[in-house]
Amino acid sequence: MIEQVTLTEEQRKARRRRSIALAIVLAALVALFYVATVVKFGPAILDRPL
Amino acid sequence: MAITGEHEVATTAELRLSEADPSDYFALLKPRVMSLVIFSAFVGLMVAPGSIHPFLAVVSVMCIAVGAGASGALNMWYDSDIDAVMKRTAKRPIPTGRVTPSDALGFGLVLSGFSVVTLGLLVNWLSAGLLAFTIFFYTVIYTMYLKRRTPQNIVIGGAAGAFPPMIGWACVTGSVSLDSFLLFLIIFLWTPPHFWALALFAQRDYHNAGVPMMPNVVGVESTKWQIFAYTLLTAVVGVLPFFTGLAGPVYAVLATGLGIGFIIHAYRVLRMSPSDERMQPAKSLFKFSLIYLFALFGSLLIDRLVTLGMSV
């Protein structure tokens, strides 16, 4: 039989808040690297063979 | 560990089911210290010769801030035993049990890695190297070695807090110079009067925690003289950016005024009666030292903006 842990209401809410914060940070990191890549390449980012 | 029938069941505490909020993790970053780091790094970046793309400037300051926050988390991980017995720090996330020490350690290490690598990849590797060294210096040299061993702990350890403007400067120029070293020196010399003023009125706390701060080791009188000496040095070095050409006359006037104010506060501490248990002059010096540093770096910024405005 598998033992299951039941989270209290407060633990469940806290975990959800941490998950949301982590998702926001990850999305911000993606945006940061995307914009920084465009900034560092400058107009040359469009200069590529088709 | 509870035992039910033939199964061993871990209790909630043993499973470390966390009730920590994101705000608890944010508190691990020592946000108030971070605000000074952000401001001094920003000023270092603004007064450095050369230019940097505004977005990369924001990234630079953010990385320096996160790196400083990571050192704060690592410091709280290692010092949680001391924090628990000091009034000022007893409500931090680890002593209160909201975040476990190992979670704080992981958090600090991950943020250290991210901040250094991001700064290196997006800005330059000299500033990333300086940031990595700052984190190492604050965590290993100051927190793990100096803090519990010598009354010179915050003198030498002060170097960690002095690096941010130098890193900001390196983000723009890719180098270090005499002027960026001056910015470092101002914060380095400012640190002892700032922390020893606190150590004077929090002497009992530091005694209980077993941290050998200067007043606990050499006594109040000697500490007062050392505070005065470092304050004089800070006030003098604070004006030097005018003489090296880093700043103009606007800065010279403001820095001189602030320096005189700083010296007056330190002098009041020097004259403080040994029977004064409230230590109001020390509390005033502690507050003024914060105003001094923010205002001094603010003056550098104002001076640079005035110069830029005149050249347009």
CSV table of C-alpha atoms in Angstrom, one decimal:
chain,number,residue,atom,x,y,z
A,1,MET,CA,0.0,0.0,0.0
A,2,ILE,CA,1.3,3.5,-0.9
A,3,GLU,CA,1.3,6.0,2.0
A,4,GLN,CA,-0.2,9.3,0.9
A,5,VAL,CA,0.5,12.6,2.4
A,6,THR,CA,-2.4,15.0,2.7
A,7,LEU,CA,-1.4,18.6,2.7
A,8,THR,CA,-3.1,21.0,5.0
A,9,GLU,CA,-5.0,23.9,3.4
A,10,GLU,CA,-2.2,26.4,4.4
A,11,GLN,CA,0.5,24.1,2.9
A,12,ARG,CA,-1.5,23.7,-0.3
A,13,LYS,CA,-2.0,27.5,-0.6
A,14,ALA,CA,1.6,28.2,0.1
A,15,ARG,CA,2.8,25.7,-2.5
A,16,ARG,CA,0.5,27.3,-5.1
A,17,ARG,CA,1.8,30.8,-4.3
A,18,ARG,CA,5.4,29.5,-4.6
A,19,SER,CA,4.6,27.8,-7.9
A,20,ILE,CA,3.1,31.0,-9.3
A,21,ALA,CA,6.1,33.0,-8.2
A,22,LEU,CA,8.5,30.5,-9.9
A,23,ALA,CA,6.5,30.6,-13.1
A,24,ILE,CA,6.6,34.4,-13.2
A,25,VAL,CA,10.4,34.3,-12.6
A,26,LEU,CA,10.9,31.7,-15.4
A,27,ALA,CA,8.8,33.7,-17.8
A,28,ALA,CA,10.7,36.9,-16.9
A,29,LEU,CA,14.0,35.1,-17.6
A,30,VAL,CA,12.8,33.9,-21.0
A,31,ALA,CA,11.8,37.5,-21.9
A,32,LEU,CA,15.0,38.8,-20.5
A,33,PHE,CA,17.2,36.5,-22.7
A,34,TYR,CA,15.0,37.1,-25.7
A,35,VAL,CA,15.2,40.9,-25.5
A,36,ALA,CA,18.9,40.8,-24.6
A,37,THR,CA,19.7,38.7,-27.7
A,38,VAL,CA,17.9,41.2,-29.9
A,39,VAL,CA,19.7,44.1,-28.2
A,40,LYS,CA,23.1,42.5,-28.5
A,41,PHE,CA,22.7,41.5,-32.2
A,42,GLY,CA,21.2,44.9,-33.1
A,43,PRO,CA,20.0,45.3,-36.7
A,44,ALA,CA,22.3,42.4,-37.7
A,45,ILE,CA,19.7,40.0,-36.3
A,46,LEU,CA,17.8,40.3,-39.6
A,47,ASP,CA,21.0,39.9,-41.6
A,48,ARG,CA,20.9,36.2,-42.4
A,49,PRO,CA,20.8,34.0,-45.6
A,50,LEU,CA,17.3,32.9,-46.6
B,1,MET,CA,8.6,9.2,13.2
B,2,ALA,CA,5.2,7.7,14.0
B,3,ILE,CA,4.6,4.0,13.7
B,4,THR,CA,1.2,2.7,12.5
B,5,GLY,CA,0.9,-1.0,12.3
B,6,GLU,CA,3.9,-2.3,10.3
B,7,HIS,CA,4.5,0.9,8.4
B,8,GLU,CA,6.7,3.8,9.5
B,9,VAL,CA,5.0,7.1,8.7
B,10,ALA,CA,7.0,10.3,8.7
B,11,THR,CA,5.3,13.2,10.5
B,12,THR,CA,4.6,16.4,8.7
B,13,ALA,CA,7.6,18.1,10.3
B,14,GLU,CA,9.9,15.3,9.2
B,15,LEU,CA,8.6,15.6,5.6
B,16,ARG,CA,9.4,19.3,5.8
B,17,LEU,CA,6.2,20.3,4.2
B,18,SER,CA,6.8,23.9,3.7
B,19,GLU,CA,4.4,26.8,4.4
B,20,ALA,CA,6.9,29.3,3.1
B,21,ASP,CA,5.5,32.1,1.0
B,22,PRO,CA,7.4,33.7,-1.9
B,23,SER,CA,7.8,36.7,0.5
B,24,ASP,CA,9.8,34.5,2.9
B,25,TYR,CA,12.3,33.8,0.0
B,26,PHE,CA,12.3,37.5,-0.8
B,27,ALA,CA,13.2,38.2,2.8
B,28,LEU,CA,16.2,35.9,2.4
B,29,LEU,CA,17.6,38.3,-0.1
B,30,LYS,CA,18.0,41.1,2.6
B,31,PRO,CA,16.0,43.6,0.5
B,32,ARG,CA,17.1,46.6,2.6
B,33,VAL,CA,20.8,45.8,2.0
B,34,MET,CA,19.9,45.2,-1.6
B,35,SER,CA,18.5,48.7,-2.0
B,36,LEU,CA,21.9,50.2,-1.2
B,37,VAL,CA,23.6,47.7,-3.5
B,38,ILE,CA,21.2,48.6,-6.4
B,39,PHE,CA,21.7,52.3,-5.9
B,40,SER,CA,25.5,52.2,-5.6
B,41,ALA,CA,25.9,49.8,-8.6
B,42,PHE,CA,23.6,52.1,-10.6
B,43,VAL,CA,25.7,55.2,-9.7
B,44,GLY,CA,28.9,53.3,-10.6
B,45,LEU,CA,27.4,52.4,-13.9
B,46,MET,CA,26.2,56.0,-14.6
B,47,VAL,CA,29.4,57.8,-13.8
B,48,ALA,CA,31.7,55.4,-15.7
B,49,PRO,CA,33.1,56.7,-18.9
B,50,GLY,CA,31.5,55.2,-22.0
B,51,SER,CA,28.1,53.9,-22.7
B,52,ILE,CA,25.9,50.8,-22.3
B,53,HIS,CA,22.6,50.0,-23.9
B,54,PRO,CA,19.8,51.0,-21.4
B,55,PHE,CA,18.4,47.4,-21.4
B,56,LEU,CA,21.8,45.9,-20.6
B,57,ALA,CA,22.2,48.6,-17.9
B,58,VAL,CA,19.0,47.3,-16.3
B,59,VAL,CA,20.2,43.7,-16.6
B,60,SER,CA,23.5,44.6,-15.1
B,61,VAL,CA,22.0,46.2,-12.0
B,62,MET,CA,19.5,43.4,-11.7
B,63,CYS,CA,22.3,40.8,-11.8
B,64,ILE,CA,24.3,42.6,-9.2
B,65,ALA,CA,21.2,43.0,-7.0
B,66,VAL,CA,20.4,39.2,-7.3
B,67,GLY,CA,24.0,38.3,-6.6
B,68,ALA,CA,24.0,40.5,-3.5
B,69,GLY,CA,20.7,38.9,-2.5
B,70,ALA,CA,22.1,35.4,-3.0
B,71,SER,CA,25.0,36.3,-0.6
B,72,GLY,CA,22.3,37.4,1.9
B,73,ALA,CA,20.5,34.1,1.6
B,74,LEU,CA,23.8,32.2,2.1
B,75,ASN,CA,24.7,34.4,5.1
B,76,MET,CA,21.3,33.6,6.6
B,77,TRP,CA,21.8,29.9,6.0
B,78,TYR,CA,25.2,29.9,7.8
B,79,ASP,CA,24.3,32.3,10.6
B,80,SER,CA,20.8,31.0,11.5
B,81,ASP,CA,22.1,30.0,15.0
B,82,ILE,CA,23.3,33.6,15.6
B,83,ASP,CA,20.2,35.2,14.1
B,84,ALA,CA,17.9,33.2,16.4
B,85,VAL,CA,19.4,34.8,19.5
B,86,MET,CA,19.6,38.4,18.3
B,87,LYS,CA,16.5,40.6,18.7
B,88,ARG,CA,17.2,42.3,15.3
B,89,THR,CA,17.3,39.1,13.3
B,90,ALA,CA,15.2,36.6,15.3
B,91,LYS,CA,12.2,37.1,12.9
B,92,ARG,CA,14.1,36.1,9.8
B,93,PRO,CA,12.7,33.2,7.8
B,94,ILE,CA,15.1,30.5,9.1
B,95,PRO,CA,15.0,31.2,12.8
B,96,THR,CA,11.2,31.3,12.7
B,97,GLY,CA,11.1,27.9,10.8
B,98,ARG,CA,9.3,29.2,7.7
B,99,VAL,CA,12.3,28.3,5.5
B,100,THR,CA,14.6,25.4,6.2
B,101,PRO,CA,18.4,26.0,6.2
B,102,SER,CA,18.9,23.6,3.3
B,103,ASP,CA,16.2,25.3,1.2
B,104,ALA,CA,18.0,28.7,1.9
B,105,LEU,CA,21.3,27.2,0.9
B,106,GLY,CA,19.9,25.8,-2.4
B,107,PHE,CA,18.2,29.1,-3.1
B,108,GLY,CA,21.4,31.1,-2.5
B,109,LEU,CA,23.5,28.8,-4.6
B,110,VAL,CA,21.1,28.8,-7.5
B,111,LEU,CA,20.7,32.6,-7.5
B,112,SER,CA,24.5,33.0,-7.2
B,113,GLY,CA,25.0,30.8,-10.3
B,114,PHE,CA,22.3,32.5,-12.3
B,115,SER,CA,23.3,36.1,-11.5
B,116,VAL,CA,27.0,35.5,-12.3
B,117,VAL,CA,26.4,33.5,-15.6
B,118,THR,CA,23.7,35.9,-16.8
B,119,LEU,CA,26.0,38.9,-16.2
B,120,GLY,CA,28.9,37.2,-17.9
B,121,LEU,CA,26.8,36.1,-21.0
B,122,LEU,CA,24.9,39.4,-21.5
B,123,VAL,CA,27.4,42.1,-20.3
B,124,ASN,CA,31.0,41.0,-19.8
B,125,TRP,CA,33.0,38.5,-17.9
B,126,LEU,CA,35.1,40.9,-15.8
B,127,SER,CA,32.0,42.2,-14.1
B,128,ALA,CA,30.7,38.6,-13.7
B,129,GLY,CA,34.1,37.6,-12.2
B,130,LEU,CA,33.9,40.6,-9.7
B,131,LEU,CA,30.4,39.6,-8.8
B,132,ALA,CA,31.4,36.0,-8.2
B,133,PHE,CA,34.3,37.2,-6.0
B,134,THR,CA,32.0,39.5,-4.0
B,135,ILE,CA,29.6,36.6,-3.3
B,136,PHE,CA,32.5,34.3,-2.3
B,137,PHE,CA,34.1,37.1,-0.1
B,138,TYR,CA,30.8,37.9,1.7
B,139,THR,CA,29.9,34.2,2.2
B,140,VAL,CA,33.1,32.4,2.8
B,141,ILE,CA,35.6,35.1,4.0
B,142,TYR,CA,33.2,37.3,6.0
B,143,THR,CA,30.4,35.0,7.1
B,144,MET,CA,32.2,31.7,7.6
B,145,TYR,CA,35.6,33.0,8.7
B,146,LEU,CA,35.9,36.5,10.0
B,147,LYS,CA,32.5,37.2,11.6
B,148,ARG,CA,33.0,34.9,14.6
B,149,ARG,CA,36.8,35.2,14.9
B,150,THR,CA,37.9,38.8,14.9
B,151,PRO,CA,36.7,42.3,15.8
B,152,GLN,CA,38.0,43.4,12.4
B,153,ASN,CA,35.2,41.3,10.9
B,154,ILE,CA,33.2,44.2,9.4
B,155,VAL,CA,36.4,46.1,8.5
B,156,ILE,CA,37.7,43.5,6.1
B,157,GLY,CA,34.3,42.1,5.3
B,158,GLY,CA,33.2,45.6,4.4
B,159,ALA,CA,35.0,45.0,1.1
B,160,ALA,CA,32.1,42.8,-0.1
B,161,GLY,CA,29.6,45.7,0.3
B,162,ALA,CA,32.0,48.1,-1.4
B,163,PHE,CA,32.3,46.1,-4.7
B,164,PRO,CA,28.9,46.9,-6.3
B,165,PRO,CA,29.8,50.4,-7.7
B,166,MET,CA,33.0,48.9,-9.0
B,167,ILE,CA,31.1,46.1,-10.7
B,168,GLY,CA,28.6,48.7,-12.2
B,169,TRP,CA,31.7,50.6,-13.5
B,170,ALA,CA,33.1,47.4,-15.0
B,171,CYS,CA,29.8,46.6,-16.7
B,172,VAL,CA,30.3,49.8,-18.8
B,173,THR,CA,34.0,49.9,-19.3
B,174,GLY,CA,35.1,46.2,-19.0
B,175,SER,CA,37.9,47.4,-16.7
B,176,VAL,CA,38.7,48.7,-13.3
B,177,SER,CA,40.4,52.1,-12.7
B,178,LEU,CA,41.5,54.5,-10.0
B,179,ASP,CA,38.1,56.2,-10.0
B,180,SER,CA,36.2,52.9,-9.6
B,181,PHE,CA,38.6,52.0,-6.8
B,182,LEU,CA,37.7,55.4,-5.1
B,183,LEU,CA,34.0,54.5,-5.2
B,184,PHE,CA,35.0,51.1,-3.6
B,185,LEU,CA,37.1,52.9,-1.0
B,186,ILE,CA,34.3,55.3,0.1
B,187,ILE,CA,32.0,52.4,1.0
B,188,PHE,CA,34.9,50.4,2.5
B,189,LEU,CA,35.8,53.2,4.9
B,190,TRP,CA,32.2,54.1,5.6
B,191,THR,CA,31.4,50.5,6.8
B,192,PRO,CA,33.2,50.5,10.2
B,193,PRO,CA,31.5,53.7,11.6
B,194,HIS,CA,28.2,52.5,10.3
B,195,PHE,CA,28.3,49.0,11.9
B,196,TRP,CA,30.2,50.0,15.0
B,197,ALA,CA,27.5,52.7,15.8
B,198,LEU,CA,25.0,49.8,15.6
B,199,ALA,CA,27.3,47.5,17.6
B,200,LEU,CA,27.5,50.2,20.4
B,201,PHE,CA,23.7,50.1,21.1
B,202,ALA,CA,23.3,46.4,20.3
B,203,GLN,CA,26.3,45.4,22.4
B,204,ARG,CA,24.3,43.0,24.6
B,205,ASP,CA,22.7,41.3,21.6
B,206,TYR,CA,26.2,40.7,20.0
B,207,HIS,CA,27.5,39.5,23.4
B,208,ASN,CA,24.6,37.0,23.7
B,209,ALA,CA,25.3,35.7,20.2
B,210,GLY,CA,29.0,35.5,20.8
B,211,VAL,CA,30.0,37.7,17.9
B,212,PRO,CA,33.2,39.6,18.7
B,213,MET,CA,32.2,43.1,17.6
B,214,MET,CA,34.6,45.9,18.4
B,215,PRO,CA,32.8,47.3,21.5
B,216,ASN,CA,32.6,43.8,23.0
B,217,VAL,CA,36.3,43.1,22.5
B,218,VAL,CA,38.1,46.4,23.0
B,219,GLY,CA,35.5,48.3,24.9
B,220,VAL,CA,33.2,51.3,24.2
B,221,GLU,CA,35.8,54.1,24.5
B,222,SER,CA,38.3,52.6,22.0
B,223,THR,CA,35.5,51.9,19.6
B,224,LYS,CA,34.3,55.5,19.8
B,225,TRP,CA,37.8,56.7,18.8
B,226,GLN,CA,38.0,54.2,16.0
B,227,ILE,CA,34.6,55.3,14.7
B,228,PHE,CA,35.8,58.9,14.7
B,229,ALA,CA,39.0,58.0,12.8
B,230,TYR,CA,37.2,56.1,10.1
B,231,THR,CA,34.6,58.9,9.8
B,232,LEU,CA,37.4,61.4,9.2
B,233,LEU,CA,38.9,59.2,6.5
B,234,THR,CA,35.5,58.6,4.9
B,235,ALA,CA,34.8,62.3,4.8
B,236,VAL,CA,38.2,63.1,3.2
B,237,VAL,CA,38.0,60.2,0.7
B,238,GLY,CA,34.4,61.2,-0.1
B,239,VAL,CA,35.6,64.5,-1.6
B,240,LEU,CA,38.5,62.9,-3.7
B,241,PRO,CA,36.3,62.1,-6.8
B,242,PHE,CA,36.3,65.9,-7.3
B,243,PHE,CA,40.2,66.0,-7.4
B,244,THR,CA,40.5,63.0,-9.7
B,245,GLY,CA,38.1,64.6,-12.2
B,246,LEU,CA,35.4,62.0,-11.7
B,247,ALA,CA,33.0,64.7,-10.4
B,248,GLY,CA,32.6,68.4,-10.6
B,249,PRO,CA,32.1,71.3,-8.2
B,250,VAL,CA,28.5,70.5,-7.5
B,251,TYR,CA,29.6,67.2,-6.0
B,252,ALA,CA,32.5,68.8,-4.2
B,253,VAL,CA,30.2,71.1,-2.3
B,254,LEU,CA,27.6,68.4,-1.5
B,255,ALA,CA,30.3,65.9,-0.4
B,256,THR,CA,32.0,68.5,1.8
B,257,GLY,CA,28.7,69.3,3.5
B,258,LEU,CA,27.8,65.7,4.0
B,259,GLY,CA,31.3,64.9,5.3
B,260,ILE,CA,31.1,67.7,7.9
B,261,GLY,CA,27.7,66.3,9.0
B,262,PHE,CA,29.1,62.8,9.3
B,263,ILE,CA,32.1,64.1,11.4
B,264,ILE,CA,29.7,66.1,13.7
B,265,HIS,CA,27.6,62.9,14.4
B,266,ALA,CA,30.8,60.9,15.1
B,267,TYR,CA,32.1,63.6,17.4
B,268,ARG,CA,28.8,63.5,19.4
B,269,VAL,CA,29.4,59.7,19.8
B,270,LEU,CA,33.0,60.4,20.9
B,271,ARG,CA,31.6,62.8,23.6
B,272,MET,CA,28.9,60.4,24.6
B,273,SER,CA,28.9,59.8,28.4
B,274,PRO,CA,29.9,56.3,29.5
B,275,SER,CA,26.8,56.3,31.7
B,276,ASP,CA,24.5,57.0,28.7
B,277,GLU,CA,22.6,53.7,28.3
B,278,ARG,CA,20.2,55.0,25.7
B,279,MET,CA,23.1,55.8,23.4
B,280,GLN,CA,21.1,58.3,21.4
B,281,PRO,CA,24.2,59.8,19.6
B,282,ALA,CA,25.2,56.3,18.4
B,283,LYS,CA,21.6,55.7,17.1
B,284,SER,CA,21.7,59.1,15.3
B,285,LEU,CA,25.1,58.3,13.8
B,286,PHE,CA,23.8,54.9,12.5
B,287,LYS,CA,20.9,56.6,10.8
B,288,PHE,CA,23.0,59.5,9.5
B,289,SER,CA,25.6,57.1,8.1
B,290,LEU,CA,22.9,55.6,5.8
B,291,ILE,CA,21.7,59.1,4.7
B,292,TYR,CA,25.3,60.0,4.1
B,293,LEU,CA,26.1,57.2,1.7
B,294,PHE,CA,22.8,57.5,-0.2
B,295,ALA,CA,23.2,61.3,-0.4
B,296,LEU,CA,26.9,61.0,-1.4
B,297,PHE,CA,26.2,58.6,-4.3
B,298,GLY,CA,23.1,60.7,-5.1
B,299,SER,CA,25.4,63.7,-5.4
B,300,LEU,CA,27.7,61.9,-7.8
B,301,LEU,CA,24.6,61.1,-9.9
B,302,ILE,CA,23.3,64.7,-9.8
B,303,ASP,CA,26.7,66.0,-10.7
B,304,ARG,CA,26.9,63.7,-13.7
B,305,LEU,CA,23.4,64.7,-14.8
B,306,VAL,CA,24.3,68.4,-14.5
B,307,THR,CA,27.5,67.9,-16.5
B,308,LEU,CA,25.6,65.9,-19.2
B,309,GLY,CA,22.9,68.7,-19.2
B,310,MET,CA,25.6,71.4,-19.7
B,311,SER,CA,27.3,69.5,-22.5
B,312,VAL,CA,24.0,69.1,-24.5
